[in-house]
mmCIF file of C-alpha atoms in Angstrom:
data_model
loop_
_atom_site.group_PDB
_atom_site.id
_atom_site.type_symbol
_atom_site.label_atom_id
_atom_site.label_comp_id
_atom_site.label_asym_id
_atom_site.label_seq_id
_atom_site.Cartn_x
_atom_site.Cartn_y
_atom_site.Cartn_z
ATOM 1 C CA MET K 1 -0.087 0.203 0.120
ATOM 2 C CA ALA K 2 1.355 3.385 -0.949
ATOM 3 C CA ILE K 3 1.912 6.143 1.436
ATOM 4 C CA PRO K 4 -0.085 9.226 1.071
ATOM 5 C CA SER K 5 1.683 11.898 -0.535
ATOM 6 C CA LYS K 6 1.014 14.288 -3.599
ATOM 7 C CA TYR K 7 4.025 12.225 -5.523
ATOM 8 C CA SER K 8 2.365 8.830 -5.119
ATOM 9 C CA SER K 9 0.081 6.911 -6.988
ATOM 10 C CA VAL K 10 -2.885 7.238 -4.212
ATOM 11 C CA GLY K 11 -2.141 11.209 -4.057
ATOM 12 C CA LEU K 12 -2.769 13.905 -1.263
ATOM 13 C CA LEU K 13 -6.411 15.092 -0.175
ATOM 14 C CA THR K 14 -6.437 18.764 -0.924
ATOM 15 C CA ALA K 15 -7.005 19.791 2.851
ATOM 16 C CA ASP K 16 -3.944 17.758 3.766
ATOM 17 C CA ARG K 17 -1.815 19.766 1.408
ATOM 18 C CA ARG K 18 -2.630 22.950 3.361
ATOM 19 C CA LYS K 19 -1.237 21.460 6.580
ATOM 20 C CA VAL K 20 2.212 22.680 7.870
ATOM 21 C CA LEU K 21 4.425 19.740 8.405
ATOM 22 C CA ALA K 22 7.284 20.025 10.826
ATOM 23 C CA SER K 23 10.110 17.510 11.419
ATOM 24 C CA GLY K 24 11.815 16.913 14.455
ATOM 25 C CA ALA K 25 9.965 16.316 18.058
ATOM 26 C CA THR K 26 6.741 17.959 18.847
ATOM 27 C CA THR K 27 6.473 20.230 21.528
ATOM 28 C CA LYS K 28 4.735 18.936 24.568
ATOM 29 C CA LYS K 29 2.018 20.643 26.378
ATOM 30 C CA PRO K 30 2.473 22.108 29.586
ATOM 31 C CA LYS K 31 1.270 19.663 32.336
ATOM 32 C CA PRO K 32 -1.567 20.813 34.348
ATOM 33 C CA VAL K 33 -0.582 22.313 37.870
ATOM 34 C CA GLU K 34 -0.571 19.580 40.429
ATOM 35 C CA TYR K 35 -2.695 20.872 43.329
ATOM 36 C CA ILE K 36 -1.198 18.228 46.046
ATOM 37 C CA TYR K 37 0.826 20.789 47.317
ATOM 38 C CA ARG K 38 -2.162 23.538 47.794
ATOM 39 C CA ARG K 39 -4.393 20.917 49.443
ATOM 40 C CA ILE K 40 -1.699 19.763 52.047
ATOM 41 C CA ASN K 41 -0.837 23.810 52.495
ATOM 42 C CA ASP K 42 -4.806 24.457 52.884
ATOM 43 C CA LYS K 43 -5.113 21.182 55.245
ATOM 44 C CA VAL K 44 -2.508 22.440 57.539
ATOM 45 C CA ASN K 45 -3.984 26.204 57.605
ATOM 46 C CA ASN K 46 -7.288 24.900 58.188
ATOM 47 C CA ALA K 47 -6.093 22.624 61.165
ATOM 48 C CA LYS K 48 -4.286 25.661 62.538
ATOM 49 C CA GLU K 49 -7.074 27.922 62.289
ATOM 50 C CA ARG K 50 -9.284 25.441 63.689
ATOM 51 C CA MET K 51 -6.855 24.099 66.629
ATOM 52 C CA LYS K 52 -5.801 27.584 67.855
ATOM 53 C CA GLU K 53 -3.259 26.903 70.643
ATOM 54 C CA GLU K 54 -3.841 22.698 70.298
ATOM 55 C CA ILE K 55 -2.122 19.992 68.392
ATOM 56 C CA GLY K 56 -3.105 19.448 65.039
ATOM 57 C CA MET K 57 -4.020 15.881 64.709
ATOM 58 C CA ILE K 58 -4.337 15.874 60.671
ATOM 59 C CA SER K 59 -3.545 12.910 58.450
ATOM 60 C CA MET K 60 -1.970 13.032 54.970
ATOM 61 C CA ASP K 61 -4.595 10.483 53.736
ATOM 62 C CA SER K 62 -3.575 10.111 50.265
ATOM 63 C CA LYS K 63 -0.442 8.543 48.638
ATOM 64 C CA LYS K 64 0.153 11.567 46.877
ATOM 65 C CA GLU K 65 0.047 13.691 50.196
ATOM 66 C CA THR K 66 2.452 11.073 51.887
ATOM 67 C CA ASN K 67 4.965 11.133 49.037
ATOM 68 C CA ALA K 68 4.820 14.940 48.997
ATOM 69 C CA ILE K 69 6.004 14.683 52.621
ATOM 70 C CA SER K 70 8.578 12.046 52.225
ATOM 71 C CA ALA K 71 10.069 13.856 49.258
ATOM 72 C CA TYR K 72 10.393 17.281 51.304
ATOM 73 C CA VAL K 73 12.284 15.329 54.141
ATOM 74 C CA LEU K 74 14.773 13.087 51.599
ATOM 75 C CA THR K 75 15.551 16.438 50.026
ATOM 76 C CA SER K 76 16.511 18.234 53.091
ATOM 77 C CA ARG K 77 18.505 15.287 54.256
ATOM 78 C CA LEU K 78 20.548 15.475 50.866
ATOM 79 C CA GLN K 79 20.982 18.953 51.187
ATOM 80 C CA GLY K 80 22.401 19.010 54.435
ATOM 81 C CA ALA K 81 19.406 20.974 55.812
ATOM 82 C CA PHE K 82 19.437 19.647 59.212
ATOM 83 C CA ASN K 83 22.516 20.412 61.668
ATOM 84 C CA PRO K 84 22.436 17.876 64.393
ATOM 85 C CA ASP K 85 24.486 18.827 67.759
ATOM 86 C CA ASP K 86 27.789 17.728 67.812
ATOM 87 C CA MET K 87 28.349 14.507 69.828
ATOM 88 C CA ASP K 88 31.266 13.462 71.819
ATOM 89 C CA MET K 89 33.109 10.606 69.867
ATOM 90 C CA ASP K 90 35.809 9.995 72.478
ATOM 91 C CA ALA K 91 33.628 8.721 74.984
ATOM 92 C CA LEU K 92 34.315 6.298 78.098
ATOM 93 C CA GLN K 93 31.623 3.392 78.480
ATOM 94 C CA LEU K 94 30.626 2.665 81.977
ATOM 95 C CA VAL K 95 28.554 -0.692 82.558
ATOM 96 C CA HIS K 96 25.652 -0.125 84.688
ATOM 97 C CA ARG K 97 23.140 -2.942 85.398
ATOM 98 C CA GLU K 98 19.580 -2.208 85.516
ATOM 99 C CA THR K 99 16.346 -4.333 86.592
ATOM 100 C CA PHE K 100 13.402 -3.742 84.606
ATOM 101 C CA ILE K 101 9.862 -5.761 84.051
ATOM 102 C CA VAL K 102 9.123 -6.441 80.412
ATOM 103 C CA SER K 103 5.656 -7.250 79.422
ATOM 104 C CA GLY K 104 5.175 -10.142 77.339
ATOM 105 C CA ASN K 105 5.060 -9.896 73.645
ATOM 106 C CA MET K 106 6.155 -6.509 73.411
ATOM 107 C CA SER K 107 6.725 -4.716 69.967
ATOM 108 C CA TYR K 108 8.803 -1.504 69.532
ATOM 109 C CA LEU K 109 7.604 1.047 66.757
ATOM 110 C CA ILE K 110 10.599 3.184 65.423
ATOM 111 C CA VAL K 111 9.164 6.318 64.025
ATOM 112 C CA ASP K 112 10.637 8.163 61.247
ATOM 113 C CA THR K 113 10.354 12.008 60.659
ATOM 114 C CA ASN K 114 8.341 11.800 57.553
ATOM 115 C CA PHE K 115 5.709 9.441 59.371
ATOM 116 C CA ILE K 116 5.093 11.667 62.270
ATOM 117 C CA LEU K 117 4.676 14.615 59.876
ATOM 118 C CA SER K 118 2.392 12.880 57.589
ATOM 119 C CA HIS K 119 0.240 10.710 60.216
ATOM 120 C CA LEU K 120 0.433 12.439 63.577
ATOM 121 C CA ASN K 121 -2.944 11.311 64.487
ATOM 122 C CA VAL K 122 -2.208 7.532 63.487
ATOM 123 C CA LEU K 123 0.245 7.844 66.086
ATOM 124 C CA ASP K 124 -1.456 9.319 68.784
ATOM 125 C CA GLU K 125 -4.303 6.341 68.303
ATOM 126 C CA LEU K 126 -1.591 4.064 68.233
ATOM 127 C CA ARG K 127 -0.343 5.496 72.218
ATOM 128 C CA ASN K 128 -3.673 4.864 72.895
ATOM 129 C CA LEU K 129 -3.949 1.419 71.886
ATOM 130 C CA ALA K 130 -0.248 0.419 73.237
ATOM 131 C CA GLU K 131 -1.225 -0.971 76.435
ATOM 132 C CA GLU K 132 -4.093 -3.304 74.801
ATOM 133 C CA HIS K 133 -1.685 -4.404 72.012
ATOM 134 C CA ARG K 134 1.824 -4.114 74.105
ATOM 135 C CA LEU K 135 3.163 -1.145 71.818
ATOM 136 C CA ARG K 136 5.917 1.126 72.511
ATOM 137 C CA MET K 137 6.975 3.745 70.110
ATOM 138 C CA VAL K 138 10.490 4.981 69.976
ATOM 139 C CA ILE K 139 11.523 8.217 68.688
ATOM 140 C CA PRO K 140 15.329 8.352 67.563
ATOM 141 C CA THR K 141 17.480 11.285 68.327
ATOM 142 C CA THR K 142 17.744 11.869 64.467
ATOM 143 C CA VAL K 143 14.072 12.483 64.459
ATOM 144 C CA VAL K 144 13.915 14.945 66.876
ATOM 145 C CA GLN K 145 17.066 16.906 65.706
ATOM 146 C CA GLU K 146 15.355 17.073 62.411
ATOM 147 C CA LEU K 147 11.945 18.229 63.690
ATOM 148 C CA ASP K 148 13.834 20.888 65.342
ATOM 149 C CA GLY K 149 15.726 21.820 62.166
ATOM 150 C CA LEU K 150 12.220 21.698 60.213
ATOM 151 C CA LYS K 151 10.432 24.260 62.298
ATOM 152 C CA ASN K 152 12.172 27.021 61.002
ATOM 153 C CA SER K 153 13.193 25.404 57.534
ATOM 154 C CA LYS K 154 15.130 27.418 55.197
ATOM 155 C CA THR K 155 15.183 24.868 52.625
ATOM 156 C CA ARG K 156 14.950 26.395 49.318
ATOM 157 C CA ARG K 157 12.527 25.068 46.947
ATOM 158 C CA GLU K 158 10.877 25.726 43.111
ATOM 159 C CA LYS K 159 7.945 27.305 42.880
ATOM 160 C CA GLY K 160 4.827 24.801 43.002
ATOM 161 C CA ASN K 161 7.331 22.139 43.364
ATOM 162 C CA SER K 162 7.019 21.365 47.254
ATOM 163 C CA VAL K 163 4.912 22.045 50.315
ATOM 164 C CA SER K 164 5.361 25.222 51.257
ATOM 165 C CA LEU K 165 8.186 26.073 54.053
ATOM 166 C CA THR K 166 4.995 27.381 56.427
ATOM 167 C CA SER K 167 2.896 24.183 56.296
ATOM 168 C CA ILE K 168 6.050 21.861 57.128
ATOM 169 C CA GLY K 169 7.296 23.897 59.632
ATOM 170 C CA GLN K 170 3.991 23.654 61.409
ATOM 171 C CA LEU K 171 3.788 20.152 60.896
ATOM 172 C CA ALA K 172 7.044 19.826 62.894
ATOM 173 C CA ARG K 173 5.901 21.915 65.489
ATOM 174 C CA TRP K 174 3.041 20.003 66.109
ATOM 175 C CA ALA K 175 5.082 16.707 66.138
ATOM 176 C CA ASN K 176 7.380 18.466 68.679
ATOM 177 C CA ASP K 177 4.584 19.252 71.224
ATOM 178 C CA TRP K 178 3.276 15.895 71.013
ATOM 179 C CA ILE K 179 6.565 14.230 71.455
ATOM 180 C CA TYR K 180 7.154 16.803 74.655
ATOM 181 C CA ASN K 181 3.750 16.064 75.957
ATOM 182 C CA CYS K 182 4.195 12.120 75.547
ATOM 183 C CA PHE K 183 7.847 12.744 77.389
ATOM 184 C CA ALA K 184 6.721 15.315 79.887
ATOM 185 C CA LYS K 185 3.833 12.926 81.096
ATOM 186 C CA LYS K 186 6.362 9.814 81.146
ATOM 187 C CA ASP K 187 3.866 7.935 78.790
ATOM 188 C CA PRO K 188 5.049 4.329 78.534
ATOM 189 C CA ALA K 189 3.952 4.150 74.996
ATOM 190 C CA VAL K 190 6.461 6.776 73.714
ATOM 191 C CA ILE K 191 10.270 6.922 74.724
ATOM 192 C CA GLY K 192 13.007 8.477 73.428
ATOM 193 C CA GLN K 193 16.604 7.021 71.995
ATOM 194 C CA ALA K 194 19.203 7.643 74.596
ATOM 195 C CA LEU K 195 22.548 8.934 73.477
ATOM 196 C CA ASP K 196 24.276 5.810 74.453
ATOM 197 C CA GLN K 197 21.564 3.675 72.587
ATOM 198 C CA ARG K 198 23.699 3.269 69.465
ATOM 199 C CA ILE K 199 25.677 0.792 67.650
ATOM 200 C CA ASN K 200 27.546 2.850 65.127
ATOM 201 C CA ARG K 201 27.965 6.222 66.650
ATOM 202 C CA LEU K 202 28.932 7.427 63.244
ATOM 203 C CA ALA K 203 25.646 6.833 61.522
ATOM 204 C CA VAL K 204 23.801 9.919 60.381
ATOM 205 C CA LYS K 205 20.458 10.498 58.640
ATOM 206 C CA ASP K 206 17.995 7.501 57.770
ATOM 207 C CA ASP K 207 21.188 5.239 58.721
ATOM 208 C CA ALA K 208 21.004 6.559 62.145
ATOM 209 C CA ILE K 209 17.094 5.799 62.507
ATOM 210 C CA LEU K 210 17.977 2.274 61.197
ATOM 211 C CA ASP K 211 20.792 1.972 63.750
ATOM 212 C CA CYS K 212 18.284 3.098 66.662
ATOM 213 C CA ALA K 213 15.886 0.094 65.352
ATOM 214 C CA LEU K 214 18.922 -2.375 64.971
ATOM 215 C CA TYR K 215 20.188 -1.384 68.580
ATOM 216 C CA ILE K 216 16.465 -2.201 70.136
ATOM 217 C CA GLN K 217 16.525 -5.328 68.147
ATOM 218 C CA ARG K 218 19.696 -6.421 69.712
ATOM 219 C CA THR K 219 19.393 -5.216 73.340
ATOM 220 C CA ASN K 220 15.566 -6.602 73.501
ATOM 221 C CA PRO K 221 15.422 -10.460 72.426
ATOM 222 C CA LYS K 222 12.024 -11.791 71.880
ATOM 223 C CA THR K 223 10.274 -8.539 70.736
ATOM 224 C CA LEU K 224 9.339 -7.677 67.316
ATOM 225 C CA GLN K 225 10.860 -4.269 65.959
ATOM 226 C CA VAL K 226 8.885 -2.159 63.169
ATOM 227 C CA LEU K 227 10.044 0.832 61.367
ATOM 228 C CA LEU K 228 7.240 3.159 60.634
ATOM 229 C CA THR K 229 8.309 5.021 57.591
ATOM 230 C CA ASN K 230 7.244 6.204 53.729
ATOM 231 C CA ASP K 231 10.972 6.082 52.739
ATOM 232 C CA LYS K 232 11.300 3.153 50.269
ATOM 233 C CA ASN K 233 15.152 3.356 50.659
ATOM 234 C CA LEU K 234 15.059 3.059 54.451
ATOM 235 C CA CYS K 235 12.520 0.089 54.083
ATOM 236 C CA THR K 236 14.691 -1.667 51.836
ATOM 237 C CA LYS K 237 17.430 -1.289 54.561
ATOM 238 C CA ALA K 238 15.310 -2.245 57.100
ATOM 239 C CA LEU K 239 14.034 -5.306 55.545
ATOM 240 C CA LEU K 240 17.760 -6.285 54.647
ATOM 241 C CA ASN K 241 18.014 -6.150 58.249
ATOM 242 C CA GLU K 242 15.202 -8.560 59.171
ATOM 243 C CA LEU K 243 13.233 -5.622 60.430
ATOM 244 C CA LEU K 244 9.615 -5.118 59.489
ATOM 245 C CA THR K 245 8.401 -1.613 58.010
ATOM 246 C CA VAL K 246 4.742 -0.367 58.121
ATOM 247 C CA SER K 247 4.459 2.701 55.310
ATOM 248 C CA TYR K 248 1.304 4.381 54.194
ATOM 249 C CA ARG K 249 -1.519 2.605 52.504
ATOM 250 C CA ASP K 250 -5.044 3.265 51.434
ATOM 251 C CA GLY K 251 -7.299 2.959 54.348
ATOM 252 C CA MET K 252 -4.769 2.579 56.990
ATOM 253 C CA THR K 253 -5.635 3.129 60.540
ATOM 254 C CA ALA K 254 -4.208 2.883 63.951
ATOM 255 C CA ALA K 255 -6.106 -0.265 64.735
ATOM 256 C CA LYS K 256 -5.168 -1.946 61.652
ATOM 257 C CA ILE K 257 -1.601 -1.483 62.291
ATOM 258 C CA ALA K 258 -1.796 -2.462 65.762
ATOM 259 C CA LEU K 259 -3.871 -5.626 65.136
ATOM 260 C CA MET K 260 -1.263 -6.715 62.497
ATOM 261 C CA ILE K 261 1.730 -6.204 64.505
ATOM 262 C CA SER K 262 0.262 -8.048 67.478
ATOM 263 C CA HIS K 263 -0.658 -11.157 65.305
ATOM 264 C CA GLU K 264 2.579 -11.108 63.800
ATOM 265 C CA ASN K 265 4.152 -10.638 67.430
ATOM 266 C CA PHE K 266 2.227 -13.912 68.666
ATOM 267 C CA HIS K 267 3.096 -15.982 65.604
ATOM 268 C CA ARG K 268 6.749 -15.414 65.935
ATOM 269 C CA PHE K 269 7.383 -15.721 69.598
ATOM 270 C CA GLY K 270 4.036 -17.419 70.865
ATOM 271 C CA ARG K 271 2.580 -16.035 74.319
ATOM 272 C CA ILE K 272 5.224 -14.728 76.528
ATOM 273 C CA GLN K 273 4.865 -14.167 80.148
ATOM 274 C CA GLU K 274 6.014 -11.016 81.847
ATOM 275 C CA GLN K 275 9.052 -11.543 83.162
ATOM 276 C CA LYS K 276 11.760 -9.589 85.176
ATOM 277 C CA VAL K 277 15.174 -8.946 83.369
ATOM 278 C CA VAL K 278 18.538 -7.748 84.654
ATOM 279 C CA ARG K 279 20.463 -6.064 81.824
ATOM 280 C CA GLU K 280 23.746 -4.409 81.480
ATOM 281 C CA ARG K 281 23.406 -1.155 79.711
ATOM 282 C CA ARG K 282 26.616 0.771 78.751
ATOM 283 C CA ILE K 283 26.317 4.287 79.512
ATOM 284 C CA GLU K 284 28.585 6.628 77.800
ATOM 285 C CA VAL K 285 30.231 9.598 79.637
ATOM 286 C CA PRO K 286 32.949 12.206 78.554
ATOM 287 C CA ASP K 287 36.203 11.135 78.370
ATOM 288 C CA TYR K 288 37.850 13.382 80.798
ATOM 289 C CA THR K 289 41.581 12.399 80.446
ATOM 290 C CA THR K 290 44.439 14.479 82.252
ATOM 291 C CA GLN K 291 44.595 16.064 78.886
ATOM 292 C CA ARG K 292 41.158 17.073 78.712
ATOM 293 C CA TYR K 293 41.238 18.281 82.191
ATOM 294 C CA GLU K 294 44.048 20.641 81.668
ATOM 295 C CA GLU K 295 42.139 22.140 78.402
ATOM 296 C CA VAL K 296 39.130 22.794 80.469
ATOM 297 C CA ILE K 297 40.981 24.664 83.248
ATOM 298 C CA TYR K 298 43.012 26.428 81.071
ATOM 299 C CA ASN K 299 39.979 28.064 79.236
ATOM 300 C CA GLU K 300 38.201 28.522 82.292
ATOM 301 C CA VAL K 301 41.312 30.321 83.763
ATOM 302 C CA LEU K 302 41.643 32.448 80.894
ATOM 303 C CA GLN K 303 37.936 33.731 80.168
ATOM 304 C CA LEU K 304 38.253 34.386 84.267
ATOM 305 C CA THR K 305 41.509 36.455 84.054
ATOM 306 C CA LYS K 306 40.292 38.539 81.151
ATOM 307 C CA SER K 307 36.914 39.344 82.931
ATOM 308 C CA MET K 308 39.084 40.334 86.042
ATOM 309 C CA ILE K 309 41.525 42.675 83.804
ATOM 310 C CA GLN K 310 38.560 44.327 82.295
ATOM 311 C CA HIS K 311 36.858 44.913 85.464
ATOM 312 C CA CYS K 312 40.329 46.448 86.935
ATOM 313 C CA MET K 313 41.105 48.730 83.843
ATOM 314 C CA LYS K 314 37.466 50.154 83.517
ATOM 315 C CA LEU K 315 38.029 51.081 87.027
ATOM 316 C CA SER K 316 41.159 52.660 86.284
ATOM 317 C CA TYR K 317 40.329 54.307 83.155
ATOM 318 C CA GLY K 318 36.176 54.710 83.365
ATOM 319 C CA GLU K 319 34.545 55.848 80.192
ATOM 320 C CA GLU K 320 37.969 56.612 78.595
ATOM 321 C CA LEU K 321 38.959 53.208 78.388
ATOM 322 C CA ASP K 322 37.830 53.194 74.859
ATOM 323 C CA LEU K 323 40.392 55.647 73.870
ATOM 324 C CA VAL K 324 43.504 53.732 75.653
ATOM 325 C CA ARG K 325 45.737 52.821 72.807
ATOM 326 C CA GLY K 326 46.554 49.506 72.022
ATOM 327 C CA TYR K 327 44.237 47.766 74.787
ATOM 328 C CA ASP K 328 41.296 45.446 73.361
ATOM 329 C CA ILE K 329 40.753 42.531 75.779
ATOM 330 C CA SER K 330 38.545 40.785 73.282
ATOM 331 C CA LYS K 331 41.523 39.988 70.945
ATOM 332 C CA ALA K 332 43.514 38.385 74.047
ATOM 333 C CA ALA K 333 43.221 34.521 72.766
ATOM 334 C CA SER K 334 45.423 33.171 75.273
ATOM 335 C CA LEU K 335 47.005 33.501 78.332
ATOM 336 C CA VAL K 336 50.263 34.877 76.866
ATOM 337 C CA ASP K 337 48.392 37.756 75.161
ATOM 338 C CA VAL K 338 46.745 38.288 78.848
ATOM 339 C CA ALA K 339 50.358 38.404 80.093
ATOM 340 C CA ASP K 340 51.300 40.955 77.752
ATOM 341 C CA ILE K 341 48.447 43.313 78.809
ATOM 342 C CA ILE K 342 49.272 42.924 82.528
ATOM 343 C CA SER K 343 52.690 43.828 81.751
ATOM 344 C CA ARG K 344 51.959 46.978 79.713
ATOM 345 C CA PHE K 345 49.675 48.058 82.315
ATOM 346 C CA TRP K 346 51.379 46.832 85.160
ATOM 347 C CA ARG K 347 52.442 50.257 86.695
ATOM 348 C CA THR K 348 49.295 52.359 86.079
ATOM 349 C CA VAL K 349 46.823 49.447 87.098
ATOM 350 C CA PHE K 350 47.955 46.078 88.425
ATOM 351 C CA ASN K 351 51.036 47.241 90.558
ATOM 352 C CA GLN K 352 48.347 48.430 93.368
ATOM 353 C CA TYR K 353 46.897 44.931 93.906
ATOM 354 C CA PHE K 354 50.111 43.160 94.543
ATOM 355 C CA GLY K 355 52.833 43.886 96.973
ATOM 356 C CA SER K 356 56.403 42.322 96.750
ATOM 357 C CA THR K 357 55.119 39.070 95.596
ATOM 358 C CA THR K 358 56.104 36.580 92.725
ATOM 359 C CA TYR K 359 53.513 38.435 90.604
ATOM 360 C CA ARG K 360 55.651 41.801 90.563
ATOM 361 C CA SER K 361 58.727 39.778 89.172
ATOM 362 C CA GLN K 362 56.487 37.974 86.952
ATOM 363 C CA PHE K 363 54.798 40.970 85.207
ATOM 364 C CA ALA K 364 56.555 44.232 85.991
ATOM 365 C CA SER K 365 59.152 44.023 83.249
ATOM 366 C CA LYS K 366 58.672 44.759 79.569
ATOM 367 C CA SER K 367 59.307 41.283 78.845
ATOM 368 C CA PRO K 368 56.720 39.003 81.220
ATOM 369 C CA SER K 369 57.807 35.653 82.234
ATOM 370 C CA LEU K 370 55.600 33.264 80.321
ATOM 371 C CA GLU K 371 56.072 30.134 82.530
ATOM 372 C CA TYR K 372 52.815 29.572 83.331
ATOM 373 C CA CYS K 373 51.062 31.082 80.321
ATOM 374 C CA TYR K 374 51.101 27.810 78.485
ATOM 375 C CA LYS K 375 48.486 24.833 78.946
ATOM 376 C CA PRO K 376 49.783 22.392 81.415
ATOM 377 C CA THR K 377 51.379 19.224 80.268
ATOM 378 C CA ASP K 378 50.974 16.767 83.350
ATOM 379 C CA LYS K 379 49.474 16.853 86.920
ATOM 380 C CA GLU K 380 52.722 18.299 88.399
ATOM 381 C CA THR K 381 52.366 21.507 85.980
ATOM 382 C CA LEU K 382 48.602 21.611 86.270
ATOM 383 C CA ASP K 383 49.090 22.121 89.906
ATOM 384 C CA ASP K 384 51.540 25.033 89.830
ATOM 385 C CA PHE K 385 49.508 26.421 87.081
ATOM 386 C CA ILE K 386 46.169 26.344 89.486
ATOM 387 C CA THR K 387 48.376 27.777 92.363
ATOM 388 C CA PHE K 388 49.696 30.580 90.207
ATOM 389 C CA TRP K 389 46.704 32.001 88.639
ATOM 390 C CA SER K 390 44.265 31.346 91.702
ATOM 391 C CA GLY K 391 46.550 33.518 93.642
ATOM 392 C CA PHE K 392 46.480 36.313 90.799
ATOM 393 C CA LEU K 393 42.787 35.994 90.807
ATOM 394 C CA GLU K 394 42.605 36.391 94.521
ATOM 395 C CA ALA K 395 45.003 39.203 94.904
ATOM 396 C CA LEU K 396 42.219 41.148 92.220
ATOM 397 C CA ILE K 397 39.244 40.222 93.961
ATOM 398 C CA GLN K 398 40.355 40.926 97.689
ATOM 399 C CA LYS K 399 41.916 44.364 96.791
ATOM 400 C CA GLU K 400 38.140 45.231 95.470
#
């Protein structure tokens, strides 16, 4: 069969001859605006207006809404929008024995940031069902930090391509308030992750949430661990580590989640009686070795000495202190700098505080001795350092 053309045997219709033919890809029509973000924003604003000072127990009740929230959290993580507090990586561990009662067939629900933002009402209902189904929800440290960062989120977004910063911030504040209320009331259904409850202390972002779940799995045998998250990648990691997951599904309710988890627990472990357990818990404490004590003491002495020098200079010069040439206590970064100031102003300011003491020989010359101006290196030099500067500060204070 011949292809229609004015050059072929079948020819071409007159109407078709007037059409303009273009080569290459056709221009795509713009897609209609996705109103899912507007719906979320409206839902949050309406709840905020309705609830006033109360916590807005709203739910993202569609897959698209849930995905939008999850995408926002994931983007924030990837962009490094969260700045968790620095943790001490050089910590000692003390072994602490604790005895506690474990309810039979206990299940731990580890909550991800995207889940608490999207389904706070579901979590609150699970809290009410916790005693009946023996549930305990765990809020990882990373989730608390991320919620804190999202409260005043400044993550850049493209217009119409994300949930508004105001809505995310409000959802984060409601989640924070809910967590705080549960902790303040010491609700046994909601617990937090202590800083020592970690396996990999270097884990961050969603890996830190997974690490929290794995710690509970390791330290609580014959219990069920379920990760509540809408992050598919985190779900995959959890399943690879034999953790169950719950993500949003149409028709999801707290009652269905609680019943499913309860059935799975009994299926795996049978009926477990309440029992008393003695467990060793390793609690991390700061590693204050001699070197670290020396650094802390040095910095404390530096700050106290700078404060007293400023006080003495102010007494001597009054309002004209700002006009004194070459004096700026804020620029003194070490005790060497401090010694230089004391020496330069010894006759006019500091001489009156000291008699014929070691401090006169130390600071009266233009080139002061720097013997006690460096960080101590051992216990003996630390003792001498403390004795010297304590006497110096006492002399200034007693004169006042």
